[in-house]
Amino acid sequence: MFKVDLRRLIVLLAFSSSLATLIYTLVGTYNAERDLLIENTLESNRAYAAKLATSTDQFLDNLQQQLAYSAQLLGTHIHDKTLRDNEAKRLQQQNNSFNSVIIVNSNGAVLTTSPPDLGLTGKILDSVGASQALSLRKPLISPPYVGLTGRLIIFMSYPIIDPSDQYLGYVGGSIYLHQDNSLNMLLGDHFYRDGSQIYVVDHSRRLIYHQDSMRVGEIIANNPAIEEVIKGNSGETELVNSKQTSMLAGYAATRKVGWGIVVQRPTEVVLYELDALLKKVARNTIPFYLLTSLLIWWLGSRIAQPLRQLARSAPNLDSPHSAQQITKVSAWYFEAAQIKRALLIGLQRLSKKIGRMDLERNTDPLTGLLNRRGMDGALQEWQQDSKNFAVLTCDIDHFKRVNDTYGHDVGDLVLQFLADMMRQHTRTGDLICRVGGEEFFIFLPEQSQQEAFQVAERLRQAVEQSESPSGSHITISIGLSHWPSYSDNLAVVLKAADQALYKAKHNGRNCTMHASTEH
């Protein structure tokens, strides 16, 4: 009967164990990074959609202010044709916000248009926007509607009131959603790489902006992101679009007109980046695996040799040379220990690689501080050890102004500058985290609220007195709470620190506020 020799069994077992470890490492890494990439992409898209929603609200507010200024001027000069013509031309041409501008009297007759060749002067308009403006007699942003030319239009107007509060008519501007204007530029200022998309819908699920202008006016059904955003919700979701492409979508609603903005990126593109990362890990790991396999084959041969010697010595125990042979076999245990040590070294190297990947997942790449994932893990350990700690939540005052004035590159340098200041004014065992944007947390173990307040004030004053990378001084606002003195519920403590931060912002910024004792 054929029996497999021990050397082959050892080599087979060692190879299969190493291969299983390699596969487990690669698959585990892939799954962990896949979840992280999808989570980060969804959050990034949600944040970008929220930013666009805010920018759109600000843009519409600005247009209404422009119309309000013109309406105030026309309130005392509506019969001055030259002034009317100049004002309509200015509104239509100064920043490409309106595709056309009209000035209408209280009877609904058009007095002036820009461009002047619209052929509407003297006529009474019965379009949706014009009728609403005339009947409501108050500032208006109409819902999108199809005009006489078949174009999808948004009409904005502002009433003209004379000094005696008599209604004289209105000044209005039309935004053609199929044509170039400032609104399309605002929403279209995006690099449409790798299939990423931005689109805007109104309450009726009608597309009022899309990178493909031919789709403007199209009604979109069975889209979970659109269903949520028209309810006024913001968030993120995975969905399959009308072309049956899997997308990672973030969405947000505008405050002023209730439009929904959706930012989405193909899931396949996101995972393509992960595949590239996995190939890189494989390139670094497989050579080590092959080297380890070669070492295992050699060690397997070495293991089999003394065992064969022992087997040959067994029938000859009465031989005068048996003691010498057994002595030689005793070295077998030393070699086995060395093999075990070699395997442990191999596993240790793989563990270090996984550890480095885990560190990257828990660290903010810009500042080198812990991110929210790392923060949650550390706080969980502290709670398990019943370690009390003070909580400081910090936020840069007017940070948006830094980005708008100096650019996001300088804004990143300011964030790194603040992170360094936090390191300088905390102890080695303190925990510093960046949880998003310009918001930071500092956790001070075994410190009272009064001691933490002193730390916060020293940090705040040091930041205020130091010149930031922007070339000017910045300030920070700080909220303070304590676990478990404030509450034994960590979520309540963190929320209290946030509320204290908001209170500091409300009280003029550049100060430190304690959490309210009423909870």
Short mmCIF file of C-alpha atoms in Angstrom, two decimals:
data_model
loop_
_atom_site.label_atom_id
_atom_site.label_comp_id
_atom_site.label_asym_id
_atom_site.label_seq_id
_atom_site.Cartn_x
_atom_site.Cartn_y
_atom_site.Cartn_z
CA MET A 1 0.00 0.00 0.00
CA PHE A 2 1.38 3.41 -1.05
CA LYS A 3 1.94 5.87 1.78
CA VAL A 4 2.79 9.55 1.40
CA ASP A 5 6.07 10.39 3.06
CA LEU A 6 6.23 12.95 5.84
CA ARG A 7 8.24 15.46 3.84
CA ARG A 8 5.47 15.83 1.25
CA LEU A 9 2.80 16.09 3.94
CA ILE A 10 4.71 18.84 5.74
CA VAL A 11 5.35 20.79 2.55
CA LEU A 12 1.71 20.42 1.43
CA LEU A 13 0.40 21.55 4.83
CA ALA A 14 2.78 24.50 4.97
CA PHE A 15 1.98 25.60 1.42
CA SER A 16 -1.77 25.37 1.96
CA SER A 17 -1.54 27.31 5.25
CA SER A 18 0.53 30.07 3.67
CA LEU A 19 -1.78 30.29 0.68
CA ALA A 20 -4.85 30.45 2.91
CA THR A 21 -3.22 33.25 4.93
CA LEU A 22 -2.37 35.15 1.75
CA ILE A 23 -5.90 34.80 0.35
CA TYR A 24 -7.47 35.77 3.67
CA THR A 25 -5.23 38.84 3.87
CA LEU A 26 -6.02 40.00 0.34
CA VAL A 27 -9.76 39.32 0.59
CA GLY A 28 -9.99 40.91 4.03
CA THR A 29 -8.10 43.96 2.84
CA TYR A 30 -10.26 44.24 -0.27
CA ASN A 31 -13.54 44.07 1.66
CA ALA A 32 -12.40 46.57 4.28
CA GLU A 33 -11.12 49.06 1.71
CA ARG A 34 -14.21 48.57 -0.47
CA ASP A 35 -16.52 49.52 2.39
CA LEU A 36 -14.33 52.51 3.25
CA LEU A 37 -14.16 53.78 -0.35
CA ILE A 38 -17.92 53.50 -0.83
CA GLU A 39 -18.57 55.20 2.50
CA ASN A 40 -16.16 58.05 1.72
CA THR A 41 -17.53 58.50 -1.82
CA LEU A 42 -21.12 58.66 -0.56
CA GLU A 43 -20.21 61.21 2.09
CA SER A 44 -18.16 63.26 -0.38
CA ASN A 45 -21.06 63.35 -2.84
CA ARG A 46 -23.52 64.32 -0.10
CA ALA A 47 -21.25 67.14 1.08
CA TYR A 48 -20.77 68.40 -2.47
CA ALA A 49 -24.52 68.33 -3.14
CA ALA A 50 -25.11 70.29 0.10
CA LYS A 51 -22.49 72.83 -0.94
CA LEU A 52 -24.13 73.26 -4.36
CA ALA A 53 -27.55 73.64 -2.72
CA THR A 54 -26.20 76.41 -0.50
CA SER A 55 -24.47 78.11 -3.43
CA THR A 56 -27.69 77.94 -5.48
CA ASP A 57 -29.67 79.56 -2.65
CA GLN A 58 -27.06 82.30 -2.39
CA PHE A 59 -27.13 82.79 -6.17
CA LEU A 60 -30.93 83.18 -6.22
CA ASP A 61 -30.79 85.56 -3.23
CA ASN A 62 -28.27 87.67 -5.12
CA LEU A 63 -30.50 87.80 -8.21
CA GLN A 64 -33.46 88.91 -6.12
CA GLN A 65 -31.32 91.64 -4.57
CA GLN A 66 -30.40 92.85 -8.07
CA LEU A 67 -34.07 92.94 -9.06
CA ALA A 68 -34.94 94.69 -5.79
CA TYR A 69 -32.38 97.41 -6.48
CA SER A 70 -33.78 97.99 -9.97
CA ALA A 71 -37.36 98.00 -8.67
CA GLN A 72 -36.46 100.64 -6.07
CA LEU A 73 -34.82 102.81 -8.74
CA LEU A 74 -37.78 102.44 -11.10
CA GLY A 75 -40.21 103.31 -8.30
CA THR A 76 -39.44 106.98 -8.91
CA HIS A 77 -38.41 106.82 -12.58
CA ILE A 78 -40.62 104.23 -14.24
CA HIS A 79 -41.73 106.73 -16.90
CA ASP A 80 -38.12 107.50 -17.88
CA LYS A 81 -37.68 105.35 -21.01
CA THR A 82 -33.91 105.84 -21.15
CA LEU A 83 -33.53 104.76 -17.56
CA ARG A 84 -35.80 101.74 -18.14
CA ASP A 85 -33.82 100.67 -21.18
CA ASN A 86 -30.48 101.08 -19.40
CA GLU A 87 -31.63 99.24 -16.29
CA ALA A 88 -33.05 96.30 -18.26
CA LYS A 89 -29.87 96.10 -20.32
CA ARG A 90 -27.71 96.21 -17.18
CA LEU A 91 -29.65 93.41 -15.49
CA GLN A 92 -29.48 91.23 -18.59
CA GLN A 93 -25.83 91.80 -19.49
CA GLN A 94 -23.87 92.57 -16.34
CA ASN A 95 -23.20 88.97 -15.24
CA ASN A 96 -25.12 86.76 -17.67
CA SER A 97 -27.59 85.81 -14.93
CA PHE A 98 -30.78 86.47 -16.93
CA ASN A 99 -31.30 85.44 -20.54
CA SER A 100 -33.95 88.18 -20.86
CA VAL A 101 -35.32 91.01 -18.72
CA ILE A 102 -38.70 92.77 -18.91
CA ILE A 103 -40.23 95.78 -17.15
CA VAL A 104 -44.04 95.61 -16.94
CA ASN A 105 -46.60 98.20 -15.77
CA SER A 106 -49.46 97.57 -13.37
CA ASN A 107 -51.79 96.56 -16.22
CA GLY A 108 -49.41 93.81 -17.34
CA ALA A 109 -48.22 95.64 -20.48
CA VAL A 110 -44.53 95.28 -21.30
CA LEU A 111 -42.74 98.66 -21.17
CA THR A 112 -39.16 97.58 -21.86
CA THR A 113 -37.28 94.39 -22.78
CA SER A 114 -33.66 93.33 -22.98
CA PRO A 115 -32.65 92.21 -25.49
CA PRO A 116 -34.89 94.77 -27.23
CA ASP A 117 -35.71 92.51 -30.20
CA LEU A 118 -38.00 90.17 -28.24
CA GLY A 119 -41.03 91.78 -29.85
CA LEU A 120 -42.93 92.01 -26.56
CA THR A 121 -43.05 95.79 -25.99
CA GLY A 122 -46.65 96.96 -25.53
CA LYS A 123 -48.01 93.44 -25.25
CA ILE A 124 -49.72 91.91 -22.23
CA LEU A 125 -48.05 88.65 -21.21
CA ASP A 126 -50.08 85.64 -20.13
CA SER A 127 -47.23 83.25 -19.35
CA VAL A 128 -47.19 81.40 -16.02
CA GLY A 129 -44.42 83.54 -14.54
CA ALA A 130 -45.83 86.85 -15.78
CA SER A 131 -49.34 86.05 -14.51
CA GLN A 132 -48.04 85.04 -11.09
CA ALA A 133 -45.90 88.18 -10.79
CA LEU A 134 -48.81 90.44 -11.68
CA SER A 135 -51.31 88.74 -9.37
CA LEU A 136 -49.07 88.17 -6.33
CA ARG A 137 -47.37 91.60 -6.38
CA LYS A 138 -44.47 90.36 -4.28
CA PRO A 139 -40.98 88.93 -4.91
CA LEU A 140 -41.33 85.73 -6.95
CA ILE A 141 -39.29 82.78 -8.15
CA SER A 142 -41.62 80.78 -10.37
CA PRO A 143 -41.56 77.00 -10.70
CA PRO A 144 -40.02 75.88 -14.01
CA TYR A 145 -42.52 76.11 -16.87
CA VAL A 146 -42.52 75.85 -20.67
CA GLY A 147 -42.61 79.29 -22.31
CA LEU A 148 -44.16 80.36 -25.60
CA THR A 149 -40.98 79.39 -27.45
CA GLY A 150 -41.10 75.86 -26.03
CA ARG A 151 -38.12 76.52 -23.75
CA LEU A 152 -38.11 75.58 -20.07
CA ILE A 153 -38.00 78.83 -18.07
CA ILE A 154 -37.60 80.04 -14.50
CA PHE A 155 -39.03 83.54 -14.05
CA MET A 156 -37.94 85.86 -11.20
CA SER A 157 -39.63 89.19 -10.49
CA TYR A 158 -39.76 92.01 -7.97
CA PRO A 159 -42.66 94.49 -7.58
CA ILE A 160 -42.14 98.20 -8.40
CA ILE A 161 -43.63 100.42 -5.68
CA ASP A 162 -43.58 104.22 -5.78
CA PRO A 163 -42.85 106.35 -2.66
CA SER A 164 -46.60 106.48 -1.89
CA ASP A 165 -46.79 102.65 -1.80
CA GLN A 166 -48.68 102.49 -5.11
CA TYR A 167 -48.03 99.36 -7.19
CA LEU A 168 -46.58 100.36 -10.57
CA GLY A 169 -45.73 96.95 -12.02
CA TYR A 170 -42.71 94.72 -11.77
CA VAL A 171 -39.23 94.07 -13.13
CA GLY A 172 -38.56 90.44 -14.07
CA GLY A 173 -35.83 88.24 -15.46
CA SER A 174 -36.06 84.91 -17.28
CA ILE A 175 -33.55 82.09 -16.94
CA TYR A 176 -33.67 79.72 -19.93
CA LEU A 177 -32.70 76.31 -18.59
CA HIS A 178 -31.63 75.06 -22.03
CA GLN A 179 -29.23 77.96 -22.64
CA ASP A 180 -26.00 79.25 -21.14
CA ASN A 181 -26.34 81.53 -18.13
CA SER A 182 -24.83 82.01 -14.68
CA LEU A 183 -27.04 79.34 -13.11
CA ASN A 184 -25.83 76.71 -15.58
CA MET A 185 -22.25 77.87 -15.00
CA LEU A 186 -22.69 77.54 -11.24
CA LEU A 187 -24.07 74.01 -11.47
CA GLY A 188 -21.82 73.00 -14.35
CA ASP A 189 -18.52 74.04 -12.74
CA HIS A 190 -17.57 70.41 -12.34
CA PHE A 191 -15.16 68.12 -14.12
CA TYR A 192 -17.32 65.34 -15.52
CA ARG A 193 -14.64 62.71 -15.37
CA ASP A 194 -15.20 58.97 -15.09
CA GLY A 195 -18.98 59.19 -15.51
CA SER A 196 -19.68 61.41 -12.47
CA GLN A 197 -22.87 63.44 -12.80
CA ILE A 198 -24.69 66.40 -11.27
CA TYR A 199 -28.36 67.04 -11.96
CA VAL A 200 -31.14 69.18 -10.45
CA VAL A 201 -34.86 68.39 -10.22
CA ASP A 202 -37.91 70.41 -9.16
CA HIS A 203 -40.86 69.23 -7.05
CA SER A 204 -42.40 67.41 -10.02
CA ARG A 205 -39.23 65.32 -10.58
CA ARG A 206 -38.50 67.32 -13.74
CA LEU A 207 -34.84 67.76 -14.67
CA ILE A 208 -34.06 71.49 -14.64
CA TYR A 209 -30.33 71.00 -15.00
CA HIS A 210 -28.29 68.13 -16.45
CA GLN A 211 -24.85 67.99 -18.06
CA ASP A 212 -26.68 66.68 -21.13
CA SER A 213 -28.84 69.70 -21.97
CA MET A 214 -31.09 67.51 -24.14
CA ARG A 215 -32.40 65.85 -20.99
CA VAL A 216 -33.52 69.12 -19.36
CA GLY A 217 -37.29 68.92 -18.91
CA GLU A 218 -37.31 65.12 -18.63
CA ILE A 219 -39.37 63.59 -15.78
CA ILE A 220 -37.36 61.07 -13.73
CA ALA A 221 -39.26 58.24 -12.00
CA ASN A 222 -38.22 55.39 -9.68
CA ASN A 223 -35.07 57.11 -8.47
CA PRO A 224 -34.67 56.78 -4.67
CA ALA A 225 -32.38 59.81 -4.40
CA ILE A 226 -34.90 62.04 -6.20
CA GLU A 227 -37.78 60.67 -4.12
CA GLU A 228 -35.95 61.66 -0.93
CA VAL A 229 -34.63 65.03 -2.08
CA ILE A 230 -38.03 66.34 -3.26
CA LYS A 231 -39.20 65.71 0.32
CA GLY A 232 -36.52 68.17 1.45
CA ASN A 233 -34.17 65.48 2.78
CA SER A 234 -30.39 65.33 2.43
CA GLY A 235 -28.32 62.16 2.48
CA GLU A 236 -26.66 59.52 0.37
CA THR A 237 -27.66 56.21 -1.21
CA GLU A 238 -26.59 53.53 -3.65
CA LEU A 239 -28.88 53.35 -6.68
CA VAL A 240 -29.21 52.09 -10.25
CA ASN A 241 -29.84 54.92 -12.72
CA SER A 242 -32.01 54.96 -15.85
CA LYS A 243 -29.14 53.44 -17.85
CA GLN A 244 -28.91 50.54 -15.40
CA THR A 245 -25.58 51.79 -14.05
CA SER A 246 -24.86 51.35 -10.34
CA MET A 247 -24.23 54.77 -8.79
CA LEU A 248 -23.12 56.18 -5.43
CA ALA A 249 -25.29 59.26 -4.96
CA GLY A 250 -25.37 62.15 -2.50
CA TYR A 251 -28.28 64.58 -2.50
CA ALA A 252 -29.42 67.82 -0.84
CA ALA A 253 -32.39 70.20 -1.16
CA THR A 254 -32.18 73.95 -1.67
CA ARG A 255 -33.76 76.07 1.04
CA LYS A 256 -35.23 78.81 -1.11
CA VAL A 257 -37.03 77.02 -3.94
CA GLY A 258 -36.97 73.37 -2.85
CA TRP A 259 -35.01 72.06 -5.79
CA GLY A 260 -33.16 68.79 -5.33
CA ILE A 261 -29.47 68.51 -6.24
CA VAL A 262 -28.00 65.04 -6.82
CA VAL A 263 -24.29 64.27 -7.20
CA GLN A 264 -23.43 60.71 -8.23
CA ARG A 265 -20.45 58.64 -9.28
CA PRO A 266 -20.38 55.19 -10.89
CA THR A 267 -19.68 52.42 -8.37
CA GLU A 268 -17.52 50.70 -10.96
CA VAL A 269 -15.19 53.70 -11.11
CA VAL A 270 -14.78 53.77 -7.35
CA LEU A 271 -14.01 50.06 -7.22
CA TYR A 272 -11.58 50.40 -10.12
CA GLU A 273 -9.39 52.45 -7.79
CA LEU A 274 -9.67 49.66 -5.23
CA ASP A 275 -8.65 47.06 -7.81
CA ALA A 276 -5.55 49.10 -8.53
CA LEU A 277 -4.79 49.21 -4.80
CA LEU A 278 -5.30 45.45 -4.49
CA LYS A 279 -2.91 44.81 -7.38
CA LYS A 280 -0.32 46.95 -5.66
CA VAL A 281 -0.74 44.99 -2.41
CA ALA A 282 -0.49 41.73 -4.36
CA ARG A 283 2.70 42.86 -6.09
CA ASN A 284 4.24 43.57 -2.70
CA THR A 285 2.96 40.40 -1.04
CA ILE A 286 3.34 37.63 -3.62
CA PRO A 287 7.18 37.85 -3.85
CA PHE A 288 7.31 37.47 -0.09
CA TYR A 289 4.95 34.50 -0.36
CA LEU A 290 7.12 32.86 -3.02
CA LEU A 291 10.23 33.40 -0.94
CA THR A 292 8.46 31.91 2.09
CA SER A 293 7.33 28.93 0.00
CA LEU A 294 10.91 28.21 -1.09
CA LEU A 295 12.05 28.38 2.52
CA ILE A 296 9.25 25.99 3.54
CA TRP A 297 10.30 23.44 0.90
CA TRP A 298 13.88 23.53 2.17
CA LEU A 299 12.81 23.26 5.81
CA GLY A 300 10.48 20.36 4.92
CA SER A 301 13.42 18.47 3.48
CA ARG A 302 15.46 19.23 6.57
CA ILE A 303 12.64 18.03 8.84
CA ALA A 304 12.28 14.75 6.97
CA GLN A 305 15.99 13.92 7.10
CA PRO A 306 16.39 13.55 10.91
CA LEU A 307 13.06 11.72 11.11
CA ARG A 308 14.28 9.21 8.56
CA GLN A 309 17.43 8.82 10.60
CA LEU A 310 15.32 8.17 13.68
CA ALA A 311 13.27 5.58 11.82
CA ARG A 312 16.42 3.81 10.70
CA SER A 313 17.76 3.81 14.25
CA ALA A 314 14.64 2.32 15.82
CA PRO A 315 15.31 -1.32 14.77
CA ASN A 316 18.90 -1.03 15.95
CA LEU A 317 18.52 0.17 19.52
CA ASP A 318 20.97 -2.43 20.62
CA SER A 319 23.62 -1.06 18.31
CA PRO A 320 26.59 0.67 19.96
CA HIS A 321 25.97 3.63 17.70
CA SER A 322 22.30 4.16 18.65
CA ALA A 323 23.04 6.75 21.34
CA GLN A 324 25.03 8.84 18.88
CA GLN A 325 22.21 8.59 16.37
CA ILE A 326 19.57 9.67 18.93
CA THR A 327 21.76 12.58 19.94
CA LYS A 328 21.80 13.70 16.36
CA VAL A 329 18.00 13.38 16.18
CA SER A 330 17.63 15.62 19.20
CA ALA A 331 18.63 18.56 16.96
CA TRP A 332 15.35 17.95 15.17
CA TYR A 333 13.47 19.82 17.92
CA PHE A 334 15.70 22.83 17.56
CA GLU A 335 15.02 22.90 13.80
CA ALA A 336 11.26 22.56 14.47
CA ALA A 337 11.49 25.53 16.81
CA GLN A 338 13.30 27.48 14.12
CA ILE A 339 10.57 26.66 11.59
CA LYS A 340 7.95 27.83 14.06
CA ARG A 341 9.92 31.03 14.58
CA ALA A 342 10.20 31.53 10.78
CA LEU A 343 6.44 31.11 10.36
CA LEU A 344 5.79 33.53 13.22
CA ILE A 345 8.09 36.07 11.58
CA GLY A 346 6.20 35.66 8.31
CA LEU A 347 2.84 36.17 10.01
CA GLN A 348 4.24 39.12 11.91
CA ARG A 349 5.25 40.79 8.64
CA LEU A 350 1.78 40.25 7.20
CA SER A 351 0.24 41.59 10.41
CA LYS A 352 2.38 44.72 10.16
CA LYS A 353 1.13 45.32 6.64
CA ILE A 354 -2.45 44.94 7.80
CA GLY A 355 -1.66 47.19 10.77
CA ARG A 356 -0.37 49.91 8.47
CA MET A 357 -3.51 49.67 6.36
CA ASP A 358 -5.64 49.87 9.51
CA LEU A 359 -3.68 52.96 10.61
CA GLU A 360 -4.41 54.65 7.28
CA ARG A 361 -8.11 53.92 7.73
CA ASN A 362 -8.11 55.53 11.17
CA THR A 363 -5.99 58.59 10.33
CA ASP A 364 -6.92 61.86 8.63
CA PRO A 365 -4.51 62.11 5.65
CA LEU A 366 -4.30 65.93 5.71
CA THR A 367 -3.42 66.56 9.37
CA GLY A 368 -2.17 63.17 10.54
CA LEU A 369 -4.74 63.26 13.37
CA LEU A 370 -7.20 60.48 14.12
CA ASN A 371 -10.38 60.53 12.04
CA ARG A 372 -13.85 59.73 13.38
CA ARG A 373 -13.31 55.97 13.01
CA GLY A 374 -10.08 56.15 15.03
CA MET A 375 -11.71 58.43 17.59
CA ASP A 376 -14.61 56.02 18.17
CA GLY A 377 -12.22 53.10 18.70
CA ALA A 378 -10.06 54.97 21.22
CA LEU A 379 -13.05 56.30 23.18
CA GLN A 380 -14.53 52.82 23.36
CA GLU A 381 -11.33 51.57 25.03
CA TRP A 382 -11.34 54.50 27.47
CA GLN A 383 -14.93 53.82 28.43
CA GLN A 384 -14.19 50.13 28.99
CA ASP A 385 -11.32 51.17 31.29
CA SER A 386 -13.63 53.69 33.06
CA LYS A 387 -11.13 56.44 32.27
CA ASN A 388 -12.74 59.86 32.79
CA PHE A 389 -11.90 62.57 30.28
CA ALA A 390 -12.71 66.12 29.27
CA VAL A 391 -13.98 66.85 25.76
CA LEU A 392 -13.02 69.94 23.75
CA THR A 393 -14.61 70.53 20.38
CA CYS A 394 -12.87 73.21 18.31
CA ASP A 395 -13.85 75.01 15.14
CA ILE A 396 -11.99 77.65 13.09
CA ASP A 397 -13.91 80.91 13.03
CA HIS A 398 -14.86 82.10 9.52
CA PHE A 399 -12.89 79.28 7.89
CA LYS A 400 -14.96 79.59 4.73
CA ARG A 401 -13.61 83.10 4.40
CA VAL A 402 -10.05 81.70 4.42
CA ASN A 403 -10.89 79.26 1.61
CA ASP A 404 -12.73 81.92 -0.39
CA THR A 405 -9.94 84.50 0.04
CA TYR A 406 -6.78 82.42 -0.23
CA GLY A 407 -7.93 79.19 -1.86
CA HIS A 408 -8.34 75.64 -0.59
CA ASP A 409 -4.59 74.94 -0.71
CA VAL A 410 -3.96 77.65 1.86
CA GLY A 411 -7.03 76.45 3.76
CA ASP A 412 -5.40 73.00 4.02
CA LEU A 413 -2.20 74.62 5.35
CA VAL A 414 -4.27 76.47 7.98
CA LEU A 415 -5.83 73.15 9.08
CA GLN A 416 -2.34 71.61 9.38
CA PHE A 417 -1.18 74.68 11.30
CA LEU A 418 -4.03 74.30 13.81
CA ALA A 419 -3.31 70.57 14.15
CA ASP A 420 0.34 71.37 15.04
CA MET A 421 -0.78 73.98 17.57
CA MET A 422 -3.05 71.39 19.19
CA ARG A 423 -0.15 68.93 19.45
CA GLN A 424 2.05 71.59 21.05
CA HIS A 425 -0.53 72.42 23.72
CA THR A 426 -1.57 68.88 24.70
CA ARG A 427 0.09 65.95 26.42
CA THR A 428 1.37 62.76 24.87
CA GLY A 429 -1.60 60.74 26.14
CA ASP A 430 -4.24 63.21 24.95
CA LEU A 431 -6.37 62.33 21.93
CA ILE A 432 -6.67 64.81 19.03
CA CYS A 433 -9.09 64.11 16.18
CA ARG A 434 -10.31 65.81 13.03
CA VAL A 435 -13.90 64.77 12.39
CA GLY A 436 -14.63 66.82 9.29
CA GLY A 437 -13.90 70.16 7.63
CA GLU A 438 -12.51 72.57 10.21
CA GLU A 439 -14.02 70.71 13.22
CA PHE A 440 -11.68 69.06 15.73
CA PHE A 441 -12.05 67.15 19.00
CA ILE A 442 -9.51 67.04 21.83
CA PHE A 443 -9.95 64.46 24.62
CA LEU A 444 -8.05 65.03 27.85
CA PRO A 445 -7.94 61.91 30.07
CA GLU A 446 -7.94 62.28 33.84
CA GLN A 447 -8.48 66.05 33.71
CA SER A 448 -11.22 68.05 35.40
CA GLN A 449 -13.39 70.55 33.58
CA GLN A 450 -11.45 73.44 35.14
CA GLU A 451 -8.10 71.98 34.03
CA ALA A 452 -9.51 71.36 30.57
CA PHE A 453 -10.79 74.96 30.42
CA GLN A 454 -7.25 76.19 31.13
CA VAL A 455 -5.87 73.98 28.36
CA ALA A 456 -8.53 75.29 25.96
CA GLU A 457 -7.78 78.90 26.80
CA ARG A 458 -4.03 78.43 26.37
CA LEU A 459 -4.63 76.85 22.98
CA ARG A 460 -7.13 79.50 21.92
CA GLN A 461 -4.83 82.36 22.91
CA ALA A 462 -1.80 80.73 21.25
CA VAL A 463 -3.74 80.34 17.98
CA GLU A 464 -5.00 83.92 18.14
CA GLN A 465 -1.48 85.27 18.73
CA SER A 466 0.24 83.18 16.04
CA GLU A 467 0.34 84.05 12.36
CA SER A 468 -1.31 81.36 10.26
CA PRO A 469 -0.08 80.17 6.82
CA SER A 470 -2.60 82.56 5.26
CA GLY A 471 -0.43 85.45 6.44
CA SER A 472 -3.08 86.62 8.88
CA HIS A 473 -4.29 85.58 12.32
CA ILE A 474 -7.12 83.13 12.81
CA THR A 475 -9.25 82.44 15.86
CA ILE A 476 -11.03 79.36 17.13
CA SER A 477 -14.13 78.73 19.19
CA ILE A 478 -14.17 75.90 21.73
CA GLY A 479 -16.92 73.95 23.44
CA LEU A 480 -16.20 72.00 26.67
CA SER A 481 -17.88 68.99 28.26
CA HIS A 482 -16.80 66.05 30.44
CA TRP A 483 -17.39 62.30 30.69
CA PRO A 484 -18.85 60.98 32.89
CA SER A 485 -19.33 64.15 34.99
CA TYR A 486 -21.77 65.64 32.48
CA SER A 487 -23.43 62.35 31.51
CA ASP A 488 -22.53 58.65 31.42
CA ASN A 489 -23.83 58.59 27.82
CA LEU A 490 -20.93 59.49 25.53
CA ALA A 491 -23.20 60.60 22.70
CA VAL A 492 -24.87 63.09 25.06
CA VAL A 493 -21.45 64.38 26.18
CA LEU A 494 -20.25 64.89 22.60
CA LYS A 495 -23.51 66.61 21.67
CA ALA A 496 -23.19 68.86 24.71
CA ALA A 497 -19.68 69.85 23.65
CA ASP A 498 -21.02 70.66 20.17
CA GLN A 499 -23.81 72.76 21.66
CA ALA A 500 -21.26 74.60 23.79
CA LEU A 501 -19.29 75.27 20.60
CA TYR A 502 -22.38 76.68 18.91
CA LYS A 503 -22.91 78.85 21.98
CA ALA A 504 -19.33 80.12 21.68
CA LYS A 505 -20.00 80.95 18.01
CA HIS A 506 -23.23 82.74 18.96
CA ASN A 507 -21.44 84.74 21.70
CA GLY A 508 -19.02 86.31 19.25
CA ARG A 509 -16.54 83.48 18.54
CA ASN A 510 -12.92 83.29 19.78
CA CYS A 511 -13.96 82.02 23.21
CA THR A 512 -14.40 78.84 25.24
CA MET A 513 -17.83 77.85 26.58
CA HIS A 514 -18.82 75.13 29.05
CA ALA A 515 -21.64 72.74 28.23
CA SER A 516 -24.97 73.73 29.70
CA THR A 517 -25.79 72.05 33.02
CA GLU A 518 -29.43 71.64 31.94
CA HIS A 519 -29.77 68.25 30.26
#
